[in-house]
GROMACS .gro file of C-alpha atoms in nm:
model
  338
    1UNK     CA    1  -4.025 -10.870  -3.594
    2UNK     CA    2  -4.043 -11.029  -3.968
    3UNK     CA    3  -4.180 -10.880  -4.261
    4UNK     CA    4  -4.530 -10.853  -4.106
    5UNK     CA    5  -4.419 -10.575  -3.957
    6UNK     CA    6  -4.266 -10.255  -4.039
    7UNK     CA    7  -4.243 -10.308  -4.421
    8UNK     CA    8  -4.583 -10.483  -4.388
    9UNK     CA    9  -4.737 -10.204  -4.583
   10UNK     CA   10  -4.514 -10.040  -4.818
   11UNK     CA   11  -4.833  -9.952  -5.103
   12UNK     CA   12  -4.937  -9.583  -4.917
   13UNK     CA   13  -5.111  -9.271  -5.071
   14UNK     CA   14  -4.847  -8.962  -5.098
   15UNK     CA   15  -4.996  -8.802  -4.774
   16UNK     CA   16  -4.929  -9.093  -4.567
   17UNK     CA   17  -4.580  -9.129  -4.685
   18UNK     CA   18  -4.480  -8.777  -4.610
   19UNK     CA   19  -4.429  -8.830  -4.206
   20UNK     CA   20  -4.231  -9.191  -4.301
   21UNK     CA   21  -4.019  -8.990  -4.584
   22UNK     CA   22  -3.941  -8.727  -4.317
   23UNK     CA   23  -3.834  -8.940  -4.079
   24UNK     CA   24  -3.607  -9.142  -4.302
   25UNK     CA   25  -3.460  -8.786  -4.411
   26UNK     CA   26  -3.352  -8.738  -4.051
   27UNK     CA   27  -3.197  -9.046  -3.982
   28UNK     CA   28  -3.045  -9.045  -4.280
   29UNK     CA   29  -2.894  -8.686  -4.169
   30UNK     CA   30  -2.782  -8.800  -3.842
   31UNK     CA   31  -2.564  -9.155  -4.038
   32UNK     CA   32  -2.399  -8.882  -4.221
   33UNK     CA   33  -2.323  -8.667  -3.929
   34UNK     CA   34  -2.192  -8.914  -3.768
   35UNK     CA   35  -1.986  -9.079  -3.992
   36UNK     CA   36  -1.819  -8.712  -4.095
   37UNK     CA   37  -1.694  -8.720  -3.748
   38UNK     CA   38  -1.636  -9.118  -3.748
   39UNK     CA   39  -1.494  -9.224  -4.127
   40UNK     CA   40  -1.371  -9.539  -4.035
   41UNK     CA   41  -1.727  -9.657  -3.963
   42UNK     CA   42  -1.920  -9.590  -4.315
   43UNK     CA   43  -2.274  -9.411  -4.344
   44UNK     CA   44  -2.435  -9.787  -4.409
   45UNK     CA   45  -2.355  -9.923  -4.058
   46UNK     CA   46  -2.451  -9.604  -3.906
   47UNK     CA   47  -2.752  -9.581  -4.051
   48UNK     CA   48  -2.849  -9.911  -3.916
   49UNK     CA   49  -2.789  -9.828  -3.571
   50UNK     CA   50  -2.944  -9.529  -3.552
   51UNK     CA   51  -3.296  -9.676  -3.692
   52UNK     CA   52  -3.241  -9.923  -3.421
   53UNK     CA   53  -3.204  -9.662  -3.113
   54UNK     CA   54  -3.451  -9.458  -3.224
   55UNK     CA   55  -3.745  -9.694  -3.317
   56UNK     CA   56  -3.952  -9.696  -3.035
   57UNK     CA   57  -3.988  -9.312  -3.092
   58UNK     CA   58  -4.074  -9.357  -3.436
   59UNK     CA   59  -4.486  -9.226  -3.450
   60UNK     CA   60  -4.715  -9.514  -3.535
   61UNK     CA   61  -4.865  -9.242  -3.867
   62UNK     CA   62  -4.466  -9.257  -3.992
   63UNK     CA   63  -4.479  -9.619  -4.007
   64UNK     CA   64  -4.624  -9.675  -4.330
   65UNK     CA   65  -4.435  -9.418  -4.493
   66UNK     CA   66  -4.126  -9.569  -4.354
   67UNK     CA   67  -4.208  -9.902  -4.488
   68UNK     CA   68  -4.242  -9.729  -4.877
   69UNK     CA   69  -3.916  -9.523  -4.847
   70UNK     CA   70  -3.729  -9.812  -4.739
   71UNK     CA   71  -3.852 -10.076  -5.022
   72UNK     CA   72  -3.836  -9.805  -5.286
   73UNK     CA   73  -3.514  -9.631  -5.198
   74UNK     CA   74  -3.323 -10.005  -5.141
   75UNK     CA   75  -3.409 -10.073  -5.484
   76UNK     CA   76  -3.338  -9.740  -5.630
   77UNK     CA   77  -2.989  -9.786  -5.448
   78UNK     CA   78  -2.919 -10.070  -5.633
   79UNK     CA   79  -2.998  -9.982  -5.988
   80UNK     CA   80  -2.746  -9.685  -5.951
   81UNK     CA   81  -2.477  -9.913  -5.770
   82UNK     CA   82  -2.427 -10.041  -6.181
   83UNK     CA   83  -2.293  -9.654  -6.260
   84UNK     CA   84  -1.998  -9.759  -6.016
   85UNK     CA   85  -1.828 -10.027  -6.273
   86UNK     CA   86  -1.792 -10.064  -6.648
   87UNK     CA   87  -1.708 -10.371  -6.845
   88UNK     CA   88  -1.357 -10.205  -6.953
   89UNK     CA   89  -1.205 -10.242  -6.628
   90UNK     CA   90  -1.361 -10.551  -6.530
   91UNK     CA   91  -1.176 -10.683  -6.863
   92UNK     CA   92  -0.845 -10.478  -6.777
   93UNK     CA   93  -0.791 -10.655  -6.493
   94UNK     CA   94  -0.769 -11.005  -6.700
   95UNK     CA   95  -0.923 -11.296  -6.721
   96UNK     CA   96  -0.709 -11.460  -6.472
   97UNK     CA   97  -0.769 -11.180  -6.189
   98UNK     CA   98  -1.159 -11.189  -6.299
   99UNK     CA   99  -1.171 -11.614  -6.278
  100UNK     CA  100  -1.049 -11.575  -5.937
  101UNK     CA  101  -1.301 -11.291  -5.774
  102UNK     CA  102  -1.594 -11.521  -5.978
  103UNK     CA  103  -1.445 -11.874  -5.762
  104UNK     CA  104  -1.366 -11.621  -5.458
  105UNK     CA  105  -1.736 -11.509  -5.414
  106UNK     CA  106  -1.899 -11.849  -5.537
  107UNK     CA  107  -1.667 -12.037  -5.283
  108UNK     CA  108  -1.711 -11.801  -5.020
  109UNK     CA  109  -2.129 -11.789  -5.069
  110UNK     CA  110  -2.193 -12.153  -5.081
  111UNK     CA  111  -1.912 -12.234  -4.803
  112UNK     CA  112  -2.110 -11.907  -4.541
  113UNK     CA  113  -2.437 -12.103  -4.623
  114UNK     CA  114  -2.301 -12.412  -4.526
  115UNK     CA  115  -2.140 -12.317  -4.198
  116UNK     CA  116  -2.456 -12.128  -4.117
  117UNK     CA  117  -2.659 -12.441  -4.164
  118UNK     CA  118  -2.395 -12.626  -3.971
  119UNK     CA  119  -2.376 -12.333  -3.690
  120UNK     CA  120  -2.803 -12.349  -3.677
  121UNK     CA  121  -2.807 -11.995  -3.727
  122UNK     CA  122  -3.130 -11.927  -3.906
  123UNK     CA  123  -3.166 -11.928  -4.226
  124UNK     CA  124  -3.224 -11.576  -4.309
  125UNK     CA  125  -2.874 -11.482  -4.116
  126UNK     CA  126  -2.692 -11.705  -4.317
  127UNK     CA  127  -2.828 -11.610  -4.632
  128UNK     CA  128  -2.747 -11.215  -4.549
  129UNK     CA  129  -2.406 -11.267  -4.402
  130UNK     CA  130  -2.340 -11.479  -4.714
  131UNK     CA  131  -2.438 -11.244  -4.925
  132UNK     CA  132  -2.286 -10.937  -4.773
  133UNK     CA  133  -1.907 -11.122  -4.684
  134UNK     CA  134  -1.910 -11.237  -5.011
  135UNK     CA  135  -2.011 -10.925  -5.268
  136UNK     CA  136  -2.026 -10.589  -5.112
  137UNK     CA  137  -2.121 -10.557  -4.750
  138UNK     CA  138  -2.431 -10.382  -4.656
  139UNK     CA  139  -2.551 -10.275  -4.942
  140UNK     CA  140  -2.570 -10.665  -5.067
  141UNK     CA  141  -2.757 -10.739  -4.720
  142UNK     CA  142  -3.011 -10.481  -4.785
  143UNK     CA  143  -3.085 -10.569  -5.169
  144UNK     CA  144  -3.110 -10.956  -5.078
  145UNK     CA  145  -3.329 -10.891  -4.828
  146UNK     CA  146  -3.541 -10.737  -5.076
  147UNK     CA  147  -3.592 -11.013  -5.247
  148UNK     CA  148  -3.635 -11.252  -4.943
  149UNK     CA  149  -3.851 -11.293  -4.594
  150UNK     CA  150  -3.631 -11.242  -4.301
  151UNK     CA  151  -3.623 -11.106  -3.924
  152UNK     CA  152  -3.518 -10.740  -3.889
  153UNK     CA  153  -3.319 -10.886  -3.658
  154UNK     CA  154  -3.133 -11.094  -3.902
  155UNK     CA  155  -3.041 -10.735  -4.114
  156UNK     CA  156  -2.945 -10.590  -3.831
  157UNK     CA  157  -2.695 -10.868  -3.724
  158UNK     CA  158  -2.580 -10.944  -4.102
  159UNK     CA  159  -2.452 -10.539  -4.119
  160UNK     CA  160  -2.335 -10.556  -3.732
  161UNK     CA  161  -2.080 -10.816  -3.824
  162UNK     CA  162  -1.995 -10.647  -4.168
  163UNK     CA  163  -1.891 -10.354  -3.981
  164UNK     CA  164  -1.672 -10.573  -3.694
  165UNK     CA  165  -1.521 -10.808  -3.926
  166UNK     CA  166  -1.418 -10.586  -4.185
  167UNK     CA  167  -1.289 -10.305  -3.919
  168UNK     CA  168  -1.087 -10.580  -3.812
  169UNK     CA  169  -0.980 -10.646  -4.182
  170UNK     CA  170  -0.834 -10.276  -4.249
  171UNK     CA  171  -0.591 -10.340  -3.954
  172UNK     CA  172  -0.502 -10.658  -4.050
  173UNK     CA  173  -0.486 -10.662  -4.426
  174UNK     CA  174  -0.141 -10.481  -4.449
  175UNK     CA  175   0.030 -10.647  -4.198
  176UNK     CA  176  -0.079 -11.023  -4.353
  177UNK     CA  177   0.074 -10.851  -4.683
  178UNK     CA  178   0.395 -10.736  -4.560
  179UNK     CA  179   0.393 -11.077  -4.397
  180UNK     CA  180   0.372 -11.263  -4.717
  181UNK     CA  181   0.610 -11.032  -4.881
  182UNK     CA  182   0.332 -10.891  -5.129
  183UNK     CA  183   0.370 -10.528  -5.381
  184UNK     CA  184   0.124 -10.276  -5.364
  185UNK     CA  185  -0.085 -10.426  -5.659
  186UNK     CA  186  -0.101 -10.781  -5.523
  187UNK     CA  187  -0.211 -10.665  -5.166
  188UNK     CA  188  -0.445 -10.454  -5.362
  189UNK     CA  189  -0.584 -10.737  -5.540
  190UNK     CA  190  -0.605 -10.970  -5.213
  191UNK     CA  191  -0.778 -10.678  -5.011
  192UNK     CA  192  -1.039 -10.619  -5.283
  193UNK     CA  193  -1.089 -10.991  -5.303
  194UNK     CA  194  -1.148 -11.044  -4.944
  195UNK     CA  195  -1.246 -10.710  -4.746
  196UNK     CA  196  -1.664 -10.647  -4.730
  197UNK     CA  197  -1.730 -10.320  -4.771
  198UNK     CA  198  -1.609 -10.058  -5.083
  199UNK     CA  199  -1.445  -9.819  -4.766
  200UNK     CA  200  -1.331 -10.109  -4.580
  201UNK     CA  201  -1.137 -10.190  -4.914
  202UNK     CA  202  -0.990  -9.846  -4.955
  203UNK     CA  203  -0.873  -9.804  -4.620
  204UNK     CA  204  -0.685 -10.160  -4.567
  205UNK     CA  205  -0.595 -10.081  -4.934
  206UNK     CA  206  -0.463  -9.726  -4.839
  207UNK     CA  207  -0.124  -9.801  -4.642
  208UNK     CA  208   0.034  -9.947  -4.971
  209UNK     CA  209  -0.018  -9.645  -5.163
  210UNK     CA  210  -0.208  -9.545  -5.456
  211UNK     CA  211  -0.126  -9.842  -5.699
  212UNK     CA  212  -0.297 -10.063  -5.420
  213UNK     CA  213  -0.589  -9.886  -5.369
  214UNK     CA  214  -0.628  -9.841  -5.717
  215UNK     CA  215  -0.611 -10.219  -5.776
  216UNK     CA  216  -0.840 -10.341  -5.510
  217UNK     CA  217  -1.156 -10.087  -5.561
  218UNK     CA  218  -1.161 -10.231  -5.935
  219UNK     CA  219  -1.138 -10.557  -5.780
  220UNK     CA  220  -1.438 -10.491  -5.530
  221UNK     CA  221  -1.633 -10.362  -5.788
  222UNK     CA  222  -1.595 -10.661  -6.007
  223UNK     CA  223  -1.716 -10.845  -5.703
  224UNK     CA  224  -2.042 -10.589  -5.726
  225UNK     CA  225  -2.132 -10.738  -6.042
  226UNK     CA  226  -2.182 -11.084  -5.905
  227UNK     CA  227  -2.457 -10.896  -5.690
  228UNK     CA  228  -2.702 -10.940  -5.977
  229UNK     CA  229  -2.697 -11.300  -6.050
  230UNK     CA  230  -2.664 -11.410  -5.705
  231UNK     CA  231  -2.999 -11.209  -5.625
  232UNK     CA  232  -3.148 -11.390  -5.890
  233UNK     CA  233  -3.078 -11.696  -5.842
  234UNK     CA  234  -3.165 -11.678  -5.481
  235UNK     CA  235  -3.535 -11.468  -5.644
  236UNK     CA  236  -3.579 -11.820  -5.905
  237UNK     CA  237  -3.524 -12.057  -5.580
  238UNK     CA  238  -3.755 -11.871  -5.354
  239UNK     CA  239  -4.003 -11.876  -5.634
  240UNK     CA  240  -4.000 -12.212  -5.742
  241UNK     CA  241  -3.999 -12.284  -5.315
  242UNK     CA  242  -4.340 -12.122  -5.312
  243UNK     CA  243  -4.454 -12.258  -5.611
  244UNK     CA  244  -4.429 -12.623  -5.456
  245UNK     CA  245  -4.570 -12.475  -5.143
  246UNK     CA  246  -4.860 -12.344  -5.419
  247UNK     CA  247  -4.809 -12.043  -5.256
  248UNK     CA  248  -4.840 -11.835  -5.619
  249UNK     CA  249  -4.947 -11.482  -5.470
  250UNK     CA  250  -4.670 -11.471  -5.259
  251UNK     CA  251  -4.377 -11.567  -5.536
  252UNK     CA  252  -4.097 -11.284  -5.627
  253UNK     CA  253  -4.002 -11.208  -5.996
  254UNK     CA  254  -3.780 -11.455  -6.152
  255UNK     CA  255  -3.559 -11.151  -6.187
  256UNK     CA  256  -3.608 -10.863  -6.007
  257UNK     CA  257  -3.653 -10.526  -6.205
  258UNK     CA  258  -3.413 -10.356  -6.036
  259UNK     CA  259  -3.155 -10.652  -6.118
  260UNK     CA  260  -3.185 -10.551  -6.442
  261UNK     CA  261  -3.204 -10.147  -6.372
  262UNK     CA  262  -2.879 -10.208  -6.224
  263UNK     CA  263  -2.728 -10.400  -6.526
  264UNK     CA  264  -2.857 -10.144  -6.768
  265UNK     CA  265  -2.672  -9.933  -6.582
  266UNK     CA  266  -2.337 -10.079  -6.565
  267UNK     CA  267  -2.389 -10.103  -6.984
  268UNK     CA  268  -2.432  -9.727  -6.991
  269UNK     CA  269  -2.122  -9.707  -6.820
  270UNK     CA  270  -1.939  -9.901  -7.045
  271UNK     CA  271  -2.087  -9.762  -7.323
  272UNK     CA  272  -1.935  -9.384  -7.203
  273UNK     CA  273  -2.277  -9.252  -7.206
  274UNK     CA  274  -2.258  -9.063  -6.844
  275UNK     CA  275  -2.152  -8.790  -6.808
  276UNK     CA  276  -1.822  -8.798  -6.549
  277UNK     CA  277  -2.020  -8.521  -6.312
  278UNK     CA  278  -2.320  -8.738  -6.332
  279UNK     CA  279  -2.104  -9.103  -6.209
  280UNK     CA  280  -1.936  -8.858  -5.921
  281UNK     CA  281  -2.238  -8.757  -5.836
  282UNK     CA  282  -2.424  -9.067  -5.813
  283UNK     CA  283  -2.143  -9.237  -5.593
  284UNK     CA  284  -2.301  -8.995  -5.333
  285UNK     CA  285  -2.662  -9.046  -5.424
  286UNK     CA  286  -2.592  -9.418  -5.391
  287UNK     CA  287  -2.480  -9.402  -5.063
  288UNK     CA  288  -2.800  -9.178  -4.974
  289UNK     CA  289  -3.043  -9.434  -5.089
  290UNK     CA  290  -2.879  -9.720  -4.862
  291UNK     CA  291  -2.809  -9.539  -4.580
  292UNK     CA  292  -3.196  -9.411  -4.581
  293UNK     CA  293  -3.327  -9.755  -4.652
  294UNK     CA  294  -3.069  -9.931  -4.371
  295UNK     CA  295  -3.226  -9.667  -4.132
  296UNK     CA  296  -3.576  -9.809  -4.215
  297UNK     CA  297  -3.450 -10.170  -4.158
  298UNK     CA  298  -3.284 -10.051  -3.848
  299UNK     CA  299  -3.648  -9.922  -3.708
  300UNK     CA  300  -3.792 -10.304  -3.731
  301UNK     CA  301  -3.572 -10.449  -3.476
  302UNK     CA  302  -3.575 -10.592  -3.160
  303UNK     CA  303  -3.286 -10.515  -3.000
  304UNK     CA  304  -3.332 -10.751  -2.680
  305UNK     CA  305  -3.350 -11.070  -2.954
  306UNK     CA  306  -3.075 -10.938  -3.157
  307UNK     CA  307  -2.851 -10.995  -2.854
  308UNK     CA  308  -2.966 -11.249  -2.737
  309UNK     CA  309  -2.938 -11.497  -3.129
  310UNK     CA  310  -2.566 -11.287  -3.181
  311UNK     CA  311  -2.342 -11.572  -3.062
  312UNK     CA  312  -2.361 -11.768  -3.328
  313UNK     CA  313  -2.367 -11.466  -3.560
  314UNK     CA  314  -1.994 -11.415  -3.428
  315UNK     CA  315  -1.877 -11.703  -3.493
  316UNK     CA  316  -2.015 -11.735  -3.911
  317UNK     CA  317  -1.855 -11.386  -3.927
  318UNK     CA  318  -1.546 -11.461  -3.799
  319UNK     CA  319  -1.553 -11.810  -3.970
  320UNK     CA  320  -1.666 -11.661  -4.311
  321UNK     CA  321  -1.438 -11.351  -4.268
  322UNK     CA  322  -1.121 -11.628  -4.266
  323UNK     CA  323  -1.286 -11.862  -4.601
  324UNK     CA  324  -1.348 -11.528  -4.809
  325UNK     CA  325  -0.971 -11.414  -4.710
  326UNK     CA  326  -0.831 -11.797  -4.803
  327UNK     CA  327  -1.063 -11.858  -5.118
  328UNK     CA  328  -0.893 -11.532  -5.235
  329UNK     CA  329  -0.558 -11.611  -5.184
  330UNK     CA  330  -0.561 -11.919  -5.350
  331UNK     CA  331  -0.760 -11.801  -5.637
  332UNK     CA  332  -0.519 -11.522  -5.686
  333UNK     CA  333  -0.250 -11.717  -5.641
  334UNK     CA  334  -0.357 -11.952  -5.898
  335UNK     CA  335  -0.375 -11.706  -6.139
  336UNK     CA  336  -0.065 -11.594  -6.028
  337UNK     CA  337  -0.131 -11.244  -5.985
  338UNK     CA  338  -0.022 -11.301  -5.580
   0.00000   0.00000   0.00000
């Protein structure tokens, strides 16, 4: 199922929002639940799964509202992501450290498309598991996918093999570092470089101690920031696509406003204008608007294709899972900080 169906028809009065909004609510209860009693596996990838075992129950009258929550609460999600990071420690961790995240993600983005391509995955899965392998997981799937047309199925896969790969990666993060003789700030600095998701991070981060951890979720974060640009560049190329097509009606913004919402608010952050309560709080907020908009996405798939196109999904995980851990390494070890 593509875009023509689930989020088909996200524009909806209030009343016929109200059964989709409910629904969402639930599922977005039942992530949470779940991952209370599950932490290594984050709300995100939960959230996704659930949509997808529970969509053939989802009422036909929920279906619009469904649609609305998901597009509105993605993009809402994003914009607060920017209260996560402010310019200050991006610049504390020096130019060197921020060179290398910058090559790490451009390398590793360009090099996942290209193995997709060469893979003949489509080209909506590439795109995704660039993206999220790359910059931030499933949270980066979900707010490229906003901007582009792809499968459900293609979502569903891209966060599947977030989850697998960078499970994987919290095992095998501090053994390759004790391996390679690296401190607690250098094998924070590699796992923040390479690992997808912000949890994922903090948990192969966690077995070097605080100075590690502390390293690598500044170091993921700066890798956040890159979100922005690489949305809109992908939102300019799509446009000008359908502009040769002449396909004008159908063309996204050349940036997206919620881009911007979520550099405006990375500059309140660095300005010091939020309240500390308020940024706590909106870590948790943040992760409410994803997981409810992932449970949405989860609803529009079709779980026989899904297995049946995963193969090759497997393999661009596992191959981009190994170029994002390499491009790091040498990129930090360039600038010497590994």
């Amino acid at each position: 199922m593509g875009k023509h169906g689930l989020l088909a028809r996200p524009d909806t009065e209030w009343p016929d929002r109200l059964p989709g909004l409910a629904v969402a609510l639930v599922g977005t209860g039942a992530a949470f639940a779940v991952s209370s009693l599950v932490p290594v596996v984050s709300a995100l990838t939960v959230a996704v799964v659930v949509g997808v075992l529970v969509s053939r129950w989802i009422p036909d009258r929920a279906t619009a509202g469904l649609a609305w929550t998901t597009k509105r609460l993605l993009r809402a999600g994003v914009v607060l992501l920017g209260l996560q990071l402010g310019l200050e420690q991006v610049l504390g961790l020096g130019p060197g450290v921020v060179l290398a995240v910058v090559a790490t993600v451009l390398i590793a983005f360009f090099g996942t498309l290209a193995l997709g391509r060469m893979l003949g995955v489509s080209r909506g899965l590439g795109l995704l598991v660039a993206t999220g392998f790359s910059i931030c997981g499933a949270s980066a799937i979900a707010a490229m996918d906003s901007v582009t047309d792809n499968d459900r199925e293609d979502v569903a896969t891209g966060v599947t093999l977030v989850t697998l790969y960078g499970s994987a990666a919290i095992a095998a993060m501090p053994l390759l570092g004790g391996w390679f003789g690296m401190g607690p700030e250098q094998l924070g600095a590699w796992t923040g470089v390479s690992v997808h998701e912000v949890a994922q991070v903090v948990a192969a981060a966690s077995p070097a101690g605080a100075a590690a951890v502390a390293v690598a979720v500044v170091v993921k974060l700066t890798r956040v920031v890159l979100l922005a640009p690489i949305v809109a560049g992908v939102s300019v190329q799509r446009r000008r696509e359908a502009g040769r097509r002449g396909d004008t009606g159908g063309r996204p913004p050349i940036v997206p406003l919620f881009v911007l919402g979520f550099l405006a608010m990375m500059l309140l952050r660095s300005a010091d204008l939020v309240p500390t309560g308020v940024l706590e709080m909106s870590k948790t907020v943040t992760t409410l608007l994803f997981a409810a908009a992932l449970f949405g996405l989860g609803t529009g798939v079709n779980l026989s294709r899904l297995v049946r196109t995963g193969r090759r999904g497997l393999v661009l995980g596992g191959l981009s899972t190994g170029l994002v851990a390499l491009a790091g390494y040498a990129a930090l070890a360039s600038a010497g900080a590994v």
